[in-house]
Short mmCIF file of C-alpha atoms in Angstrom, two decimals:
data_model
loop_
_atom_site.label_atom_id
_atom_site.label_comp_id
_atom_site.label_asym_id
_atom_site.label_seq_id
_atom_site.Cartn_x
_atom_site.Cartn_y
_atom_site.Cartn_z
CA MET J 1 -33.15 24.80 -13.02
CA GLY J 2 -34.01 25.89 -16.54
CA LYS J 3 -35.92 22.58 -17.79
CA LYS J 4 -38.92 22.88 -19.26
CA SER J 5 -40.73 20.18 -17.00
CA HIS J 6 -39.42 22.15 -13.98
CA SER J 7 -40.22 25.31 -15.29
CA ASN J 8 -44.09 24.27 -15.61
CA ASP J 9 -44.14 22.99 -12.50
CA ALA J 10 -42.43 25.88 -10.57
CA ARG J 11 -45.33 28.24 -12.36
CA GLY J 12 -48.18 26.19 -12.39
CA LYS J 13 -48.26 24.57 -8.81
CA GLN J 14 -46.11 26.49 -7.31
CA SER J 15 -45.01 23.58 -5.27
CA ASN J 16 -41.64 24.89 -4.39
CA PHE J 17 -43.65 27.37 -1.36
CA SER J 18 -44.19 25.56 1.97
CA LYS J 19 -47.12 25.33 3.59
CA ASN J 20 -45.88 27.94 6.11
CA GLY J 21 -43.74 29.77 4.40
CA LEU J 22 -40.71 29.84 2.02
CA GLN J 23 -38.36 26.35 1.99
CA THR J 24 -35.41 28.82 3.31
CA THR J 25 -33.63 28.09 6.71
CA GLY J 26 -32.19 30.79 8.93
CA VAL J 27 -35.48 33.34 8.17
CA LYS J 28 -34.75 36.16 10.58
CA LYS J 29 -37.76 37.50 12.56
CA LEU J 30 -38.24 40.42 14.11
CA PRO J 31 -38.67 40.08 18.10
CA PRO J 32 -42.19 41.29 19.59
CA HIS J 33 -40.59 44.56 21.13
CA LYS J 34 -39.06 45.61 17.33
CA ARG J 35 -42.09 43.89 15.64
CA ASN J 36 -44.57 46.27 17.74
CA GLU J 37 -42.37 49.28 16.94
CA LEU J 38 -42.55 49.12 13.59
CA ASN J 39 -46.44 48.60 13.46
CA GLN J 40 -46.81 52.05 15.24
CA LEU J 41 -44.31 53.21 12.13
CA LEU J 42 -46.63 51.78 9.89
CA ASP J 43 -49.79 53.31 11.55
CA LYS J 44 -48.12 56.70 11.58
CA ILE J 45 -46.88 56.35 7.71
CA LEU J 46 -50.57 55.37 6.95
CA LYS J 47 -51.99 58.59 8.79
CA VAL J 48 -49.77 60.45 6.99
CA SER J 49 -50.55 59.44 3.97
CA SER J 50 -53.46 59.54 3.68
CA SER J 51 -54.36 62.91 5.30
CA VAL J 52 -52.89 64.99 1.96
CA PRO J 53 -56.03 65.59 -0.22
CA GLU J 54 -55.72 65.22 -3.95
CA SER J 55 -55.91 68.84 -4.21
CA ALA J 56 -52.90 69.92 -2.00
CA ASN J 57 -50.28 72.27 -3.30
CA ILE J 58 -46.95 71.16 -3.50
CA SER J 59 -45.64 73.07 0.29
CA LYS J 60 -48.32 70.27 1.91
CA GLU J 61 -47.07 67.15 -0.21
CA TRP J 62 -43.45 68.49 0.71
CA GLU J 63 -44.34 68.51 4.61
CA ALA J 64 -45.82 65.21 4.54
CA TYR J 65 -42.94 63.45 2.17
CA GLN J 66 -40.37 65.00 5.12
CA GLU J 67 -42.62 63.56 7.55
CA ILE J 68 -42.81 60.06 5.89
CA GLN J 69 -38.98 60.47 5.02
CA LYS J 70 -38.35 60.64 8.98
CA VAL J 71 -40.42 57.64 10.18
CA LEU J 72 -39.20 55.42 6.84
CA SER J 73 -35.81 56.18 8.43
CA LYS J 74 -36.34 54.64 11.73
CA VAL J 75 -38.50 51.88 9.51
CA LYS J 76 -35.39 50.80 7.44
CA LEU J 77 -33.06 50.32 10.57
CA ILE J 78 -35.46 47.97 12.31
CA GLU J 79 -36.03 46.03 8.51
CA ALA J 80 -31.87 46.21 8.06
CA ASP J 81 -31.35 42.58 9.21
CA LEU J 82 -34.44 41.38 7.46
CA GLN J 83 -33.20 42.26 4.02
CA GLN J 84 -31.82 39.91 1.11
CA SER J 85 -29.37 40.58 -0.89
CA LEU J 86 -28.93 39.88 -4.67
CA PRO J 87 -25.87 38.46 -6.39
CA SER J 88 -23.64 40.68 -8.55
CA ARG J 89 -25.14 41.32 -12.32
CA ALA J 90 -22.20 40.47 -13.78
CA SER J 91 -21.87 37.11 -11.96
CA ALA J 92 -25.32 36.37 -13.10
CA VAL J 93 -24.94 36.63 -16.79
CA GLU J 94 -24.13 33.00 -17.51
CA GLU J 95 -26.64 31.58 -15.86
CA PHE J 96 -29.36 34.09 -17.39
CA LEU J 97 -28.29 33.24 -20.73
CA SER J 98 -28.17 29.48 -20.58
CA TRP J 99 -31.92 29.82 -19.01
CA LEU J 100 -33.20 31.74 -21.82
CA ARG J 101 -31.85 29.13 -24.31
CA ASN J 102 -33.19 26.74 -22.40
CA ASN J 103 -36.59 28.10 -22.32
CA ASN J 104 -36.20 28.94 -26.24
CA VAL J 105 -35.68 32.42 -26.31
CA GLU J 106 -33.86 33.63 -29.62
CA PHE J 107 -31.36 36.11 -29.39
CA ASP J 108 -28.57 35.00 -32.12
CA GLY J 109 -26.05 37.74 -32.98
CA LEU J 110 -26.64 39.70 -29.40
CA LYS J 111 -24.75 39.42 -25.97
CA ILE J 112 -25.10 41.37 -22.84
CA ALA J 113 -22.78 44.09 -22.45
CA GLU J 114 -21.41 46.86 -19.72
CA TYR J 115 -21.61 50.26 -20.62
CA PRO J 116 -20.37 53.21 -18.73
CA GLY J 117 -23.15 55.45 -16.95
CA LEU J 118 -25.95 53.05 -18.63
CA ASP J 119 -25.02 49.81 -16.54
CA PHE J 120 -26.10 46.89 -18.81
CA GLY J 121 -27.26 46.73 -22.14
CA ILE J 122 -27.08 44.44 -25.15
CA GLU J 123 -24.61 44.92 -27.91
CA ALA J 124 -24.48 43.22 -31.77
CA GLU J 125 -22.24 40.44 -32.65
CA LYS J 126 -23.00 40.61 -36.24
CA ASP J 127 -24.61 43.39 -38.36
CA PHE J 128 -28.69 43.95 -38.44
CA LYS J 129 -30.55 45.27 -40.75
CA GLU J 130 -33.37 47.16 -40.51
CA GLY J 131 -36.46 45.19 -40.00
CA ASP J 132 -33.76 41.81 -38.77
CA MET J 133 -35.55 39.71 -36.01
CA MET J 134 -33.37 40.66 -32.97
CA ILE J 135 -35.04 39.08 -29.84
CA ALA J 136 -38.24 36.89 -29.60
CA VAL J 137 -39.35 35.68 -25.88
CA PRO J 138 -42.21 33.26 -25.54
CA ARG J 139 -45.06 34.06 -22.93
CA SER J 140 -43.61 31.11 -21.14
CA VAL J 141 -40.33 33.18 -19.86
CA MET J 142 -42.46 36.34 -19.03
CA LEU J 143 -43.71 37.24 -15.39
CA THR J 144 -47.17 38.67 -16.14
CA VAL J 145 -50.14 39.73 -14.14
CA GLU J 146 -51.92 36.52 -15.18
CA ASN J 147 -49.01 34.77 -13.50
CA VAL J 148 -50.30 36.49 -10.64
CA HIS J 149 -53.47 34.24 -10.11
CA GLN J 150 -51.40 30.87 -10.39
CA SER J 151 -49.06 32.09 -7.64
CA PRO J 152 -49.63 32.16 -3.80
CA PHE J 153 -51.34 35.70 -4.45
CA ARG J 154 -54.05 34.10 -6.49
CA GLU J 155 -56.05 34.26 -2.77
CA LEU J 156 -55.44 37.99 -2.89
CA ALA J 157 -55.35 38.51 -6.53
CA THR J 158 -59.09 38.31 -6.36
CA LYS J 159 -60.19 40.18 -2.95
CA ASP J 160 -58.09 42.58 -1.90
CA PRO J 161 -58.35 46.06 -3.80
CA LEU J 162 -55.37 47.31 -4.11
CA ILE J 163 -54.28 43.86 -6.14
CA VAL J 164 -57.48 43.66 -8.08
CA HIS J 165 -57.32 47.24 -9.30
CA MET J 166 -53.90 48.25 -9.71
CA PRO J 167 -52.09 45.57 -11.96
CA ASN J 168 -48.34 47.13 -11.57
CA VAL J 169 -49.14 46.48 -7.75
CA ALA J 170 -50.06 42.84 -7.95
CA LEU J 171 -47.11 42.34 -10.42
CA ALA J 172 -44.63 43.84 -8.22
CA LEU J 173 -45.77 41.69 -5.31
CA LEU J 174 -45.42 38.81 -7.63
CA VAL J 175 -41.48 39.98 -8.55
CA LEU J 176 -41.10 40.43 -4.61
CA LEU J 177 -42.47 36.87 -4.04
CA GLN J 178 -40.30 35.54 -6.76
CA ARG J 179 -36.83 37.48 -5.06
CA ARG J 180 -37.43 35.28 -2.24
CA GLU J 181 -38.42 32.25 -3.55
CA PRO J 182 -35.13 29.90 -3.64
CA LEU J 183 -36.31 27.57 -6.65
CA SER J 184 -38.27 29.82 -8.69
CA PHE J 185 -38.29 29.11 -12.43
CA TRP J 186 -37.21 33.14 -12.92
CA LYS J 187 -34.59 32.89 -10.12
CA PRO J 188 -32.31 33.46 -13.13
CA TYR J 189 -33.49 36.59 -14.24
CA ILE J 190 -34.38 37.69 -10.77
CA ASN J 191 -30.64 37.65 -10.00
CA MET J 192 -29.81 39.63 -13.58
CA LEU J 193 -32.02 42.56 -12.18
CA PRO J 194 -30.44 45.73 -10.78
CA GLN J 195 -29.92 45.58 -7.26
CA ARG J 196 -30.65 49.66 -7.18
CA TYR J 197 -32.39 51.70 -9.22
CA THR J 198 -32.35 55.47 -10.09
CA THR J 199 -35.81 55.90 -9.75
CA VAL J 200 -37.01 59.05 -7.33
CA LEU J 201 -37.86 56.08 -4.62
CA TYR J 202 -34.15 56.08 -4.22
CA PHE J 203 -33.76 59.77 -3.79
CA SER J 204 -32.86 61.07 -0.43
CA PRO J 205 -34.41 64.30 0.76
CA ASP J 206 -31.15 66.24 -0.17
CA GLU J 207 -31.48 64.85 -3.57
CA ILE J 208 -35.36 65.04 -4.62
CA VAL J 209 -35.35 68.72 -3.49
CA GLN J 210 -32.61 69.34 -6.12
CA LEU J 211 -36.01 68.97 -8.57
CA LYS J 212 -37.59 72.01 -7.07
CA GLY J 213 -38.86 74.32 -9.75
CA SER J 214 -39.75 71.44 -12.00
CA PRO J 215 -42.94 69.75 -12.48
CA ALA J 216 -41.13 66.80 -11.52
CA PHE J 217 -40.98 67.88 -7.91
CA GLU J 218 -44.60 67.13 -7.06
CA MET J 219 -45.01 63.97 -9.18
CA ALA J 220 -41.97 62.56 -7.21
CA LEU J 221 -43.40 63.48 -4.19
CA ARG J 222 -46.98 62.07 -4.67
CA GLN J 223 -45.24 58.72 -5.67
CA CYS J 224 -43.06 58.57 -2.81
CA ARG J 225 -46.29 59.10 -0.53
CA SER J 226 -47.93 56.79 -2.49
CA ILE J 227 -45.48 53.88 -2.47
CA ALA J 228 -44.96 54.35 1.18
CA ARG J 229 -48.94 54.04 1.80
CA GLN J 230 -48.26 50.81 0.04
CA TYR J 231 -45.68 49.83 1.56
CA ALA J 232 -47.58 49.99 4.73
CA TYR J 233 -50.81 49.20 3.97
CA PHE J 234 -49.23 45.78 2.57
CA SER J 235 -47.20 44.93 5.69
CA LYS J 236 -50.17 45.24 7.89
CA LEU J 237 -52.42 42.68 5.64
CA PHE J 238 -49.37 40.31 5.44
CA GLN J 239 -49.19 40.45 9.58
CA ASN J 240 -53.15 39.80 9.88
CA ALA J 241 -54.07 37.61 6.63
CA ASN J 242 -54.33 33.92 6.30
CA ASP J 243 -53.61 33.42 2.67
CA GLU J 244 -50.65 31.73 1.40
CA ALA J 245 -48.73 34.74 0.30
CA SER J 246 -49.26 36.76 3.45
CA SER J 247 -47.77 33.41 5.49
CA ILE J 248 -44.67 33.55 3.12
CA LEU J 249 -43.54 37.51 3.28
CA ARG J 250 -45.00 38.04 6.62
CA GLU J 251 -41.52 38.00 8.26
CA VAL J 252 -39.54 39.05 5.49
CA PHE J 253 -41.38 42.23 4.06
CA THR J 254 -39.47 45.49 3.96
CA TYR J 255 -40.01 48.99 2.49
CA GLU J 256 -36.51 48.92 0.43
CA GLU J 257 -37.48 45.34 -1.32
CA TYR J 258 -40.54 46.72 -2.12
CA CYS J 259 -39.43 49.73 -3.52
CA TRP J 260 -37.37 47.20 -5.31
CA ALA J 261 -39.88 45.44 -6.90
CA VAL J 262 -42.13 48.39 -7.70
CA SER J 263 -38.83 49.96 -9.14
CA THR J 264 -38.32 46.83 -10.95
CA VAL J 265 -41.78 46.69 -13.02
CA MET J 266 -41.65 50.74 -13.13
CA THR J 267 -38.80 50.49 -15.31
CA ARG J 268 -39.10 47.21 -17.47
CA GLN J 269 -43.36 46.63 -17.58
CA ASN J 270 -44.55 46.03 -20.91
CA THR J 271 -48.05 45.36 -22.74
CA VAL J 272 -48.68 41.91 -24.04
CA VAL J 273 -51.65 40.05 -25.07
CA THR J 274 -53.17 38.10 -22.88
CA ALA J 275 -52.79 34.10 -23.17
CA ASP J 276 -56.57 34.03 -24.13
CA GLY J 277 -56.24 36.82 -26.64
CA SER J 278 -59.26 38.84 -25.00
CA GLY J 279 -57.27 41.77 -23.76
CA THR J 280 -54.03 43.28 -22.81
CA THR J 281 -51.64 42.51 -19.61
CA GLN J 282 -48.85 43.97 -18.25
CA ALA J 283 -45.41 41.38 -18.45
CA LEU J 284 -41.82 41.72 -17.51
CA ILE J 285 -39.83 40.27 -21.35
CA PRO J 286 -36.47 39.00 -19.82
CA LEU J 287 -33.28 40.19 -21.78
CA TRP J 288 -35.87 42.32 -24.35
CA ASP J 289 -36.23 44.97 -20.94
CA MET J 290 -31.99 45.06 -20.83
CA CYS J 291 -31.87 47.17 -24.03
CA ASN J 292 -31.79 50.64 -23.42
CA HIS J 293 -33.72 53.87 -24.80
CA THR J 294 -32.95 56.12 -27.50
CA ASP J 295 -35.39 58.53 -29.71
CA GLY J 296 -36.43 56.28 -32.52
CA LYS J 297 -39.73 54.26 -33.28
CA LEU J 298 -41.95 51.49 -31.82
CA SER J 299 -40.45 48.02 -32.91
CA THR J 300 -41.45 45.62 -30.62
CA ASP J 301 -45.03 43.73 -31.20
CA PHE J 302 -46.85 40.57 -29.82
CA ASN J 303 -47.05 37.62 -32.65
CA VAL J 304 -50.30 36.24 -31.10
CA SER J 305 -49.77 32.90 -33.49
CA LEU J 306 -46.58 32.40 -31.80
CA ASP J 307 -47.38 33.75 -28.61
CA ARG J 308 -44.78 35.68 -28.28
CA SER J 309 -43.49 38.97 -27.95
CA GLU J 310 -40.92 39.92 -30.70
CA CYS J 311 -38.37 43.11 -31.20
CA VAL J 312 -37.19 44.00 -34.73
CA ALA J 313 -33.98 46.34 -35.83
CA TRP J 314 -35.96 49.72 -36.29
CA ARG J 315 -32.69 50.58 -37.88
CA PRO J 316 -29.26 49.24 -39.34
CA VAL J 317 -26.92 48.18 -36.23
CA ALA J 318 -23.37 47.71 -36.80
CA LYS J 319 -21.42 44.60 -35.13
CA GLY J 320 -20.15 45.83 -31.65
CA LYS J 321 -22.54 48.77 -31.49
CA GLN J 322 -25.36 48.96 -28.76
CA VAL J 323 -28.80 48.12 -29.58
CA PHE J 324 -31.27 50.67 -28.85
CA ILE J 325 -34.89 50.70 -28.59
CA PHE J 326 -37.58 53.18 -28.30
CA TYR J 327 -39.55 53.32 -24.96
CA GLY J 328 -42.17 55.54 -26.61
CA ASP J 329 -43.42 59.34 -26.49
CA ARG J 330 -42.50 60.41 -23.47
CA PRO J 331 -41.12 63.69 -21.92
CA ASN J 332 -37.98 63.49 -19.47
CA CYS J 333 -40.06 64.23 -16.21
CA GLU J 334 -41.85 61.08 -16.87
CA LEU J 335 -38.08 58.95 -18.19
CA LEU J 336 -36.96 60.29 -14.75
CA ILE J 337 -39.90 59.34 -12.45
CA HIS J 338 -40.91 56.04 -14.39
CA ASN J 339 -37.66 55.23 -15.40
CA GLY J 340 -34.89 56.27 -13.06
CA PHE J 341 -33.12 58.30 -16.42
CA VAL J 342 -32.84 61.56 -18.62
CA HIS J 343 -32.30 61.63 -22.46
CA PRO J 344 -30.59 65.03 -23.02
CA GLY J 345 -31.71 66.50 -26.12
CA SER J 346 -34.98 64.45 -26.65
CA ALA J 347 -37.30 65.18 -29.86
CA CYS J 348 -40.27 63.60 -27.59
CA ASP J 349 -39.30 66.11 -24.64
CA ALA J 350 -41.74 68.52 -23.06
CA VAL J 351 -42.48 70.64 -20.47
CA ARG J 352 -45.62 71.19 -18.06
CA LEU J 353 -47.37 74.20 -17.89
CA ARG J 354 -50.42 74.52 -15.40
CA LEU J 355 -52.89 77.35 -16.97
CA GLY J 356 -56.39 77.98 -16.65
CA VAL J 357 -59.46 80.44 -16.64
CA ALA J 358 -59.67 82.09 -13.31
CA LYS J 359 -63.46 81.43 -11.96
CA ALA J 360 -63.10 85.07 -10.83
CA ASP J 361 -62.90 86.23 -14.62
CA PRO J 362 -65.88 88.21 -15.28
CA LEU J 363 -65.71 86.41 -19.12
CA HIS J 364 -64.96 83.16 -17.53
CA ALA J 365 -68.55 81.58 -18.50
CA GLU J 366 -67.97 82.95 -22.26
CA LYS J 367 -64.47 81.61 -22.25
CA ALA J 368 -64.90 78.00 -20.91
CA ALA J 369 -67.72 77.89 -23.47
CA LEU J 370 -65.58 78.95 -26.44
CA LEU J 371 -63.11 76.63 -25.37
CA HIS J 372 -65.40 73.34 -24.69
CA ARG J 373 -65.94 74.16 -28.97
CA LEU J 374 -62.52 73.86 -29.38
CA ARG J 375 -62.46 70.53 -27.05
CA LEU J 376 -59.97 71.99 -24.87
CA PRO J 377 -60.35 72.56 -21.24
CA ALA J 378 -60.69 75.85 -19.23
CA ALA J 379 -58.09 74.83 -16.60
CA GLY J 380 -55.46 72.35 -16.94
CA ASP J 381 -52.04 71.20 -17.94
CA TRP J 382 -50.21 72.34 -21.10
CA GLU J 383 -47.07 71.87 -22.32
CA VAL J 384 -44.31 73.69 -24.47
CA VAL J 385 -42.02 70.68 -26.19
CA ALA J 386 -38.72 70.38 -28.16
CA GLY J 387 -38.16 71.84 -31.09
CA PRO J 388 -38.52 74.52 -33.75
CA GLN J 389 -42.36 74.85 -32.92
CA PRO J 390 -42.48 74.90 -29.06
CA VAL J 391 -46.24 76.06 -28.82
CA LEU J 392 -48.61 73.47 -29.92
CA PRO J 393 -51.82 74.46 -31.48
CA SER J 394 -54.38 73.47 -28.43
CA LEU J 395 -51.88 75.75 -26.44
CA LYS J 396 -51.98 78.53 -29.10
CA ALA J 397 -55.66 78.66 -28.88
CA PHE J 398 -55.98 78.53 -25.32
CA VAL J 399 -53.52 81.71 -24.57
CA ARG J 400 -55.93 83.13 -27.43
CA VAL J 401 -59.21 82.80 -25.90
CA PHE J 402 -57.76 83.66 -22.47
CA SER J 403 -56.88 86.94 -23.78
CA MET J 404 -60.00 88.11 -25.56
CA ASP J 405 -62.12 90.86 -24.40
CA LYS J 406 -66.13 90.55 -24.49
CA ALA J 407 -66.35 91.69 -28.37
CA GLN J 408 -63.67 89.17 -29.49
CA LEU J 409 -65.34 86.72 -27.52
CA ASP J 410 -68.66 87.70 -29.08
CA HIS J 411 -67.01 87.44 -32.42
CA TRP J 412 -65.41 84.09 -32.37
CA THR J 413 -68.32 82.73 -30.34
CA ALA J 414 -70.43 83.55 -33.59
CA SER J 415 -67.61 82.47 -36.18
CA PRO J 416 -68.14 79.12 -37.82
CA SER J 417 -64.18 78.63 -38.43
CA VAL J 418 -63.45 79.18 -34.57
CA GLU J 419 -60.90 75.68 -35.06
CA SER J 420 -58.76 78.71 -37.10
CA LEU J 421 -57.69 79.98 -33.53
CA GLN J 422 -55.21 77.11 -33.63
CA GLU J 423 -53.41 78.26 -36.44
CA ASP J 424 -50.47 80.49 -37.08
CA THR J 425 -52.86 81.86 -40.28
CA CYS J 426 -55.62 83.00 -37.91
CA ALA J 427 -56.22 86.47 -38.74
CA LEU J 428 -56.75 87.75 -35.19
CA ASP J 429 -56.55 91.55 -34.08
CA LYS J 430 -53.44 92.22 -33.47
CA ALA J 431 -53.95 93.96 -29.89
CA LEU J 432 -55.31 90.05 -28.99
CA GLU J 433 -52.45 88.54 -30.50
CA LYS J 434 -49.77 90.52 -28.45
CA ARG J 435 -51.76 90.16 -25.26
CA ALA J 436 -51.86 86.31 -26.06
CA TRP J 437 -48.04 85.89 -26.67
CA THR J 438 -46.94 88.36 -23.67
CA PHE J 439 -49.07 86.29 -21.26
CA LEU J 440 -47.43 83.33 -22.50
CA ALA J 441 -44.16 84.70 -22.28
CA MET J 442 -44.75 85.91 -18.66
CA ARG J 443 -46.10 82.72 -17.49
CA ILE J 444 -42.17 80.77 -19.12
CA LYS J 445 -40.61 83.17 -17.33
CA LEU J 446 -42.50 82.74 -14.11
CA LEU J 447 -41.21 78.88 -14.39
CA LEU J 448 -37.95 79.65 -15.08
CA ALA J 449 -37.83 81.99 -11.94
CA ALA J 450 -39.13 79.02 -9.65
CA TYR J 451 -36.04 76.86 -10.42
CA PRO J 452 -33.55 77.80 -7.72
CA THR J 453 -30.62 77.85 -10.44
CA SER J 454 -30.41 79.00 -13.77
CA LYS J 455 -29.43 77.24 -17.01
CA GLU J 456 -26.14 78.53 -17.07
CA ASP J 457 -25.54 77.06 -13.35
CA ASP J 458 -26.62 73.75 -14.29
CA GLU J 459 -24.28 74.22 -17.63
CA ALA J 460 -21.66 74.81 -14.94
CA LEU J 461 -22.66 71.90 -12.49
CA LEU J 462 -22.57 69.05 -15.24
CA GLY J 463 -19.77 70.79 -17.42
CA ASP J 464 -15.80 69.39 -17.24
CA ALA J 465 -15.24 72.04 -14.67
CA GLY J 466 -18.14 71.28 -12.37
CA ASP J 467 -18.68 68.22 -10.81
CA ALA J 468 -18.91 66.54 -10.89
CA VAL J 469 -19.08 62.67 -12.06
CA GLY J 470 -17.15 62.21 -8.77
CA LYS J 471 -18.39 64.39 -6.60
CA MET J 472 -22.39 64.53 -7.48
CA SER J 473 -24.47 61.27 -6.40
CA PRO J 474 -25.72 59.51 -9.39
CA CYS J 475 -29.48 60.54 -8.31
CA THR J 476 -28.49 64.53 -7.81
CA ARG J 477 -26.76 64.34 -11.59
CA LEU J 478 -30.14 63.14 -13.17
CA ALA J 479 -32.06 66.09 -11.15
CA VAL J 480 -29.76 68.63 -12.33
CA SER J 481 -30.08 66.91 -16.17
CA LEU J 482 -33.35 66.99 -15.89
CA ARG J 483 -34.07 70.65 -14.99
CA LEU J 484 -31.50 71.33 -17.51
CA GLU J 485 -33.26 69.85 -20.06
CA GLU J 486 -36.66 72.01 -19.05
CA LYS J 487 -34.73 75.02 -18.82
CA ARG J 488 -33.69 74.62 -22.38
CA LEU J 489 -37.37 73.43 -23.44
CA LEU J 490 -38.59 76.95 -21.92
CA VAL J 491 -35.58 79.39 -22.92
CA ASN J 492 -36.64 77.96 -26.48
CA ALA J 493 -40.07 78.62 -26.06
CA LEU J 494 -39.77 82.18 -24.86
CA ALA J 495 -37.43 82.92 -27.66
CA PHE J 496 -40.26 81.82 -29.69
CA CYS J 497 -42.76 84.02 -28.15
CA ASP J 498 -40.67 87.09 -28.13
CA GLU J 499 -39.94 86.17 -31.89
CA ARG J 500 -43.71 86.36 -32.20
CA LEU J 501 -43.83 89.36 -30.66
CA ALA J 502 -41.36 91.25 -32.57
CA ARG J 503 -43.08 90.20 -35.56
CA LEU J 504 -45.94 92.09 -34.67
CA GLU J 505 -43.82 95.01 -33.48
CA ALA J 506 -42.50 95.31 -37.25
#
């Protein structure tokens, strides 16, 4: 295993799959009465998950989530005997490293190490200067969406709408297929993946409710509903379709393994150039995807001439130190939802505010027209951000237009310098400026009041006298960490508004 001749066969012809499914013995099957019971549960999931309109409020989402979770608890019991366990990551390290070397992955001066609170990561065994090559991974080692078309999913990849239009779903199903294939070329990589994740798909109802008040709560509920619907859809598809992939997964496809595959892709996928150079595709990049995140700058690119992904040091790294990379400019709510972690004190953090000019506002048309000139929506999501300037120019302009009376709207509608509404130096009527900052301060206070706990409560929970590490589950701790980071941003933004109001009163 790991030899190139074997790898080409495994990835190309997929000869490791038998005509009737996996070349394994002892694959457990559900008895007919259990299969019938499961199918009824799948129908319930599809019905509930599809009955929630896109415009549904958070209460409807929460009701649907609770109902789906009750059904899924029964599903998990039925599917318990079908689960396939992975080896411990520690036991898989040596075979994984050997596989990487045999397939021309370059990582001189690096090793895999365990870190408290971070599981595994990459450690420098020598000093690296900024710009030094650290990891180079050939396309042949990556698992990409393009591989789906050379796999048993090749038939479904051309006709199933979910697989065709959602490349991340296609990649997750391919990962699941490789997990179930004992002779897979990627087996050393699959065995090195985490057995469980801390994405919201792994949160219990008691843990996910800890996100109440956070914009992440709605995002989490929607994602859980979406993945439950996908699971039910594919479970029924695999039972009824006659293609090769369905015959392989028909008896072994489970909700928990689908959550694992989806979480694997969400937490590790990256964009690479397609093999023909005509576009981009999603890929899993072995070893590189073990680098943990910190604030910094992007340092990974795809070398088209060498057909490989390359990661350089974006800052000096001393021997014995952990190698971090920058995942991109993402707020903590997105890091939790899609990557399963929170980065305290992140310079990229932000909190969403949902604001809009009410349709019932007598000046709605005039305000919407002025906002349109500013290329801003009359209703939408805005952000307060980390740092000394938490109110972005776009939000500043919105609250000013929102707070205008008829005379002020007429003035600014006729003004050639409407863009100045985004600037601190904008010459505004003092009463208007006061209304704008008062309105924004009020909205921030409402957001803070929506959390069931205060900033001080969360600090106590996470402090030395609180939890906590031993008593609080990892997922609960992440939820508390996220809402604390959001409250710190909101408190900072509120202080910024208060400071502006104090200036106006001076």
